[in-house]
Amino acid sequence: MQTSTKPNPLKTPESSKLQRRKVDGTGIYRRAIAESFVKLNPLTLYKNPVMFVVLVGTLVTFALTINPDLFGSQPGTRLINGLITGILFVTILFANFAEAVAEGRGKAQADALRRTKQDTLARRILPGGQKTEEVSSTQLRKGDFVRVIAGDLIPGDGEVLEGVASVDESAITGESAPVIKEPGSDVASTVTGGTRILSDSLVLRITSNPGEGFIDRMIALVEGAKRQKTPNEIALTVLLAVLTEIFLIVVATLPPFANFVGAPVSIATLIALLVALIPTTIGGLLSAIGIAGMDRVAQFNVIATSGKAVEAAGDIGTLILDKTGTITLGNRLADEFIPVGGHNGRELASVARAASMFDDTPEGKSVVKLAVSQGATNGYNLDGAESVQFTAQTRMSGTDLSNGVVLRKGAVDAIKRYVVDQGGETPPDLDAATERVSLLGGTPLAVCEGKEIFGVIYLKDIVKPGIRQRFEELRRMGIKTIMLTGDNRVTASVIAAEAGVDEFIAEATPEDKIRVIKENQAQGKLVAMTGDGTNDAPALAQADVGVAMNSGTQAAKEAANMVDLDSDPTKLLDVVTIGKQLLITRGALTTFSIANDVSKYFAIIPAMFSAAGIGALNVMGLTSPNSAILSALIFNALIIPALIPLALKGVEFKPLSANQLLTRNILIYGVGGLIVPFICIKLIDIVVTAIGLA
Amino acid sequence: MEFSGFLQIAITLVLMVAIVPFLGAYMARVFQFESTWFDKLFDPVETLVYKLMSVDTKADMDWWGYARAILISNLAMFVPVLGVLLFQGSLPLNPNGIPGMTPDLALHTAISFLTNTNQQHYSGETGASHFTQMVCFQFLMFASAATGLAVGIAFIRGILGRSLGNFYVDFTRGISRVLMPISIVFGVVFLSQGVPQNLSAITPVKLTDPYTTSTTTNGKTETSEVTTQKLFTGPFASMESIKELGENGGGSYGINSAHPFENPNPFTNVIEILLLLAIPTSLIYTFGIMAGNKKQGWVLFGTIFLLFVSLISVAALSELNGNPTINSVLGSANPNFEGQEVRFGWSETALFATATTGTMTGAVNGMHDSLTPMAGFVTLFNMFLQVIWGGQGTGVAYIIVFLMIAVFLTGLMVGRTPELLGRKIEKREVALASIIFLVHPVIILIPAALALAIPGVAANSNPSFHGLSQVVYEYASAAANNGSGFEGLGDNTLWWNLSCSVVLLLGRYAPMLALLALAGGLKAKRPVPETPGTLRTDTVLFGSVTAGTILILGALTFFPVFALGPIAELIANQAAKTF
């Protein structure tokens, strides 16, 4: 497999939660209050049919407050009309506030990003090569060449053409360790505008026009500027609009009925009934829930390009996971020394230690650690020794001692060839040792001194702690996991069994990814995957949820619908949870909102038609018709801000089966939605009566 | 008396449930084109019919093709029926010399029978010739029932992802294999019980027990002995069975199944109740079989059954407790007897009233206008909801639509976007389901409000709460294609005939088109495989959720009407106030 990931080896699913980016809360609320009034503009409010009806109702009751007999002589007084107007107005403000708060969190995040985006001077390379001119970064266009040197802010998204340099990307990733950028490599050759080059210099080709760069897009996304309603939100809005229409008809046809039975009602009361019945709670919170869903993803340092992607994450049926970095810690660690050719373990450990002395990779370090623990001796004099780096051609690394002794460790066949080329022999038990390691799912490394092979190091893939349990949770939720790895079948099957994935694909190519995605999609499943290389881009685009690693290439990031700024592929699992949480929250508040109607009916109808002698329906024993109507309306208004924290935080998600989840949530939000308002309206009525409001 | 009354209800319910698996399985075989015992009998007949109508039985229709076939065939049936009603006076088989209907009455009557409603603004004895009864009414009783059945089956096929089928084939098989055979059998049963089947004119017969009446005019009292009675009879036994089986409900006589010639005894009464419940109850099971998930069928059946039993209990207890005002005058506890046949009594009347309004039959064996307030509430409630079994074919479809909305509202709570039977419920589905939910209140509440607001058009016999119920009932009955009446309305007026005609048409065809469009759209959707994360709709839990959705969404819409109608009447009644 050609793709690779840059994992953070110690990050487990749990620790990524701790890594949530904190948003500065100061000012969000103050700004949201101001926004609540701005959002009263009917031209924007009409997009929310429920709240628009409330606004029209407010205007009518306001007119009735000024002139109670506007529509002919009416029962009811100016005071009560005024109170109704006030409560309705506050209801709209609360709904606007919910949306504004949700947006405000995104805005705060956008501000943080925007701070990284400064106009800088860029050294544009003039045609012909060596000369540069200084221009503002805003003047750079796609295709321009620039040179950046240590200390510069990188003026725009670009591709590295020349040089090797370390770059501080903490502005977007929060990761303080600098990253090496160099040309050629898929992942390391792209840079993001707004990050800072710390050492050396690079020549870049700019890949985006000003205002279209990665950070610009992220700012636009988190600000919700381009937020579109998701398919489910649209469908729900249709239903809420229809419910609103139905209740409009119910209320509009009431006066003839009421007059016929000799219990006429006032327009203000009718509007009060209408507003109480239409689903204002979910109508007021719907967009806040959606925005908050994207925001929760963002708190995990994942930027979703659309709310649709977050919603789709909840529906994921198949997760395609790269083995390395997602399921296993990125690095294999030495687990055992298997001596061959008559050598003993201690000898092998000593050779392995010396051969790995200059190997800074986690594998190398683990070899040294294991060797020391197995009693490796300092039999080799390392003074003046030289390091031999691993290359793709030699596929081995090692140490050349000053006395001419050559120590190597590497791929078994590479070492074999190396030894044979020098006239050495391969010990007869080498193949058996190699095979044993392979069967265990490990990677064998042969170790030699000169032309003599000492043995094999068993490098073991370490499955991330807790990952097995996560996969079990996913299975309970009905999500299938497929592991992709470049390893051979044997190795792959061992890791797959250890991690507990449902399926695995060994010796996988990027084409395999697309094939697996398409196969699963053909079964009607939504598929999520992570990727970072350019060759992952088609698969990322094909997947329903494609999460690109921020360390990945521009092509990958553009094809994906989410970008993980921390480049931690395990977060895909969290993204699925957030998607589910978003949907559950929306469903729970919808159910709650509609269930509330029962109690509101029982509060308002007996009060409205007290003249028809149906006081017996006043099951809550509310003090007076006016207090009943006001209490129901006050409850209707207050429930919106009361539920804002839930809308923003999301309903707690537990990895249970669908039926368990439904039972639990129906009891809380359905049955609760029936009962809670009875209690609350009664309490509000007591207060309303006590302060003499009605 | 109480015990035997409830026992009668219980026995009827047991029989009703016992029929379901047999008839349900049979209908599944019929409409999935599986072999049945009767193939040898029906195949040649149907082949001939298809040949005569030049129906290509292999040609499946898309939803619009199916809908178009319904609209065209219904229009083709409507025109000649309207002609017969207008000119029945000059047509044969009219021994009683009944004149043609006025244009507005003819229009209303034709539409009423075409839409499987059988709302009658005429009285059988004086308004319809034998020819009309047979050629118009009995014909449309089969045709409208078969149309509804076809829609129900096409809807089920569509939501299961299958082709909707061919309307003409479904229509033909519905009549030849379901409606006709059962009707013939029970027509003979009714005949054996004394329901007339002839083409006679009104016959005077000698009373076995003559009696005297006295009339007082201008202070003079005249007494006279009555020795003969004029008996109105006709081809009614054959009509009676399809009247109930097809959820039609149009009586040969003005007082419908309260008349001894339409419903002679308690045995025929039970048969009638079972016939009118048979198809809508069994179709739910048919759905379960076709879906390959009988449990789903039983869960839906159980959900509706519990609602049905609750409503029967409310109606029966209300009738049993009688009218408190009368009881306080009498000084004893009596059940309600006003408007009831002594042969049937409170329990059979309450059961019949609940069953006939729950299914969209509309036959009555007592006068609904005289029901106690809570029993009246039950009849209105049934027609507002249209799913306590519901109409022929459309009932099961509405139940599934409620299931769909329940899934849409609560399904999100399992953390996935909602799906029903492996298909995503999205904007289009919600919009089309909404048409069904929206049409009903629109065509009941708006005309009722107009009738009460415009002076003099309502012509209701009662003031206040009961008068309100009368008016709302008439439109609810028309909108739900039920056809029963609260009566007490002078309803053969231009206003009632025309306004009800509009309501009848909208109440029938708007939801039908929406159902077919819904089925067509779902059919085209790519199914989502079931996983442990999928919301299961075939559980007791989800049955309860569906019931909750039906009650909250269906009933809350009409809560103010209930409050001002039957509930206000009940409270006033309890306070021993009379109106």
PDB file of N, CA and C in Angstrom, chain A residues 68 94 181 193 231 242 281 288 320 324 356 369 373 408 476 498 538 637 650 678 688:
ATOM      1  N   PRO A  68     -57.309  47.603  21.397  1.00  0.00           N
ATOM      2  CA  PRO A  68     -57.912  46.284  21.637  1.00  0.00           C
ATOM      3  C   PRO A  68     -59.119  46.007  20.751  1.00  0.00           C
ATOM      4  N   PHE A  94     -35.630  34.373  22.117  1.00  0.00           N
ATOM      5  CA  PHE A  94     -34.974  33.177  22.664  1.00  0.00           C
ATOM      6  C   PHE A  94     -34.513  32.256  21.534  1.00  0.00           C
ATOM      7  N   LYS A 181       9.176  19.652   6.062  1.00  0.00           N
ATOM      8  CA  LYS A 181       8.590  19.762   4.722  1.00  0.00           C
ATOM      9  C   LYS A 181       9.688  19.608   3.689  1.00  0.00           C
ATOM     10  N   GLY A 193      -0.929  28.187   4.206  1.00  0.00           N
ATOM     11  CA  GLY A 193      -0.702  29.593   4.475  1.00  0.00           C
ATOM     12  C   GLY A 193      -0.976  29.897   5.931  1.00  0.00           C
ATOM     13  N   PRO A 231     -30.265  17.306   4.485  1.00  0.00           N
ATOM     14  CA  PRO A 231     -31.493  16.683   3.971  1.00  0.00           C
ATOM     15  C   PRO A 231     -32.499  16.386   5.078  1.00  0.00           C
ATOM     16  N   VAL A 242     -45.818  21.920   8.010  1.00  0.00           N
ATOM     17  CA  VAL A 242     -47.153  21.348   7.841  1.00  0.00           C
ATOM     18  C   VAL A 242     -47.912  21.368   9.167  1.00  0.00           C
ATOM     19  N   THR A 281     -40.657  25.010  20.004  1.00  0.00           N
ATOM     20  CA  THR A 281     -39.447  24.581  20.706  1.00  0.00           C
ATOM     21  C   THR A 281     -38.426  24.034  19.715  1.00  0.00           C
ATOM     22  N   ALA A 288     -29.861  25.698  15.663  1.00  0.00           N
ATOM     23  CA  ALA A 288     -28.813  25.681  16.689  1.00  0.00           C
ATOM     24  C   ALA A 288     -28.246  24.272  16.861  1.00  0.00           C
ATOM     25  N   ILE A 320     -13.972   2.247   6.962  1.00  0.00           N
ATOM     26  CA  ILE A 320     -12.770   1.680   6.378  1.00  0.00           C
ATOM     27  C   ILE A 320     -11.577   2.337   7.060  1.00  0.00           C
ATOM     28  N   THR A 324      -2.362   1.069   9.974  1.00  0.00           N
ATOM     29  CA  THR A 324      -1.299   1.805  10.640  1.00  0.00           C
ATOM     30  C   THR A 324      -1.806   3.157  11.110  1.00  0.00           C
ATOM     31  N   SER A 356      21.567  -0.906  16.100  1.00  0.00           N
ATOM     32  CA  SER A 356      20.454   0.044  16.185  1.00  0.00           C
ATOM     33  C   SER A 356      20.818   1.317  16.928  1.00  0.00           C
ATOM     34  N   LYS A 369      16.130  -1.005  23.568  1.00  0.00           N
ATOM     35  CA  LYS A 369      15.543  -1.201  24.893  1.00  0.00           C
ATOM     36  C   LYS A 369      15.420  -2.692  25.216  1.00  0.00           C
ATOM     37  N   SER A 373      17.450  -5.043  28.025  1.00  0.00           N
ATOM     38  CA  SER A 373      16.739  -5.834  29.028  1.00  0.00           C
ATOM     39  C   SER A 373      17.083  -7.314  28.923  1.00  0.00           C
ATOM     40  N   ARG A 408      24.535  -4.803  10.620  1.00  0.00           N
ATOM     41  CA  ARG A 408      23.360  -4.416   9.847  1.00  0.00           C
ATOM     42  C   ARG A 408      22.112  -5.075  10.411  1.00  0.00           C
ATOM     43  N   ARG A 476     -22.109  -3.116  18.056  1.00  0.00           N
ATOM     44  CA  ARG A 476     -23.425  -3.022  18.692  1.00  0.00           C
ATOM     45  C   ARG A 476     -24.290  -1.969  18.018  1.00  0.00           C
ATOM     46  N   GLU A 498      -6.747  -9.583  16.507  1.00  0.00           N
ATOM     47  CA  GLU A 498      -6.399  -8.965  17.792  1.00  0.00           C
ATOM     48  C   GLU A 498      -7.219  -7.691  18.033  1.00  0.00           C
ATOM     49  N   PRO A 538      -9.364  10.012  -4.693  1.00  0.00           N
ATOM     50  CA  PRO A 538     -10.600   9.481  -5.297  1.00  0.00           C
ATOM     51  C   PRO A 538     -11.454   8.722  -4.288  1.00  0.00           C
ATOM     52  N   ALA A 637     -42.192  29.844  26.013  1.00  0.00           N
ATOM     53  CA  ALA A 637     -41.034  30.706  25.731  1.00  0.00           C
ATOM     54  C   ALA A 637     -39.809  30.224  26.502  1.00  0.00           C
ATOM     55  N   GLY A 650     -25.632  18.525  23.095  1.00  0.00           N
ATOM     56  CA  GLY A 650     -26.081  17.273  22.498  1.00  0.00           C
ATOM     57  C   GLY A 650     -26.525  16.304  23.567  1.00  0.00           C
ATOM     58  N   PHE A 678     -46.826  19.770  32.185  1.00  0.00           N
ATOM     59  CA  PHE A 678     -47.950  19.859  33.130  1.00  0.00           C
ATOM     60  C   PHE A 678     -47.462  20.458  34.440  1.00  0.00           C
ATOM     61  N   VAL A 688     -47.440  33.239  38.541  1.00  0.00           N
ATOM     62  CA  VAL A 688     -48.199  34.294  37.858  1.00  0.00           C
ATOM     63  C   VAL A 688     -49.306  34.805  38.772  1.00  0.00           C
TER      64      VAL A 688
END
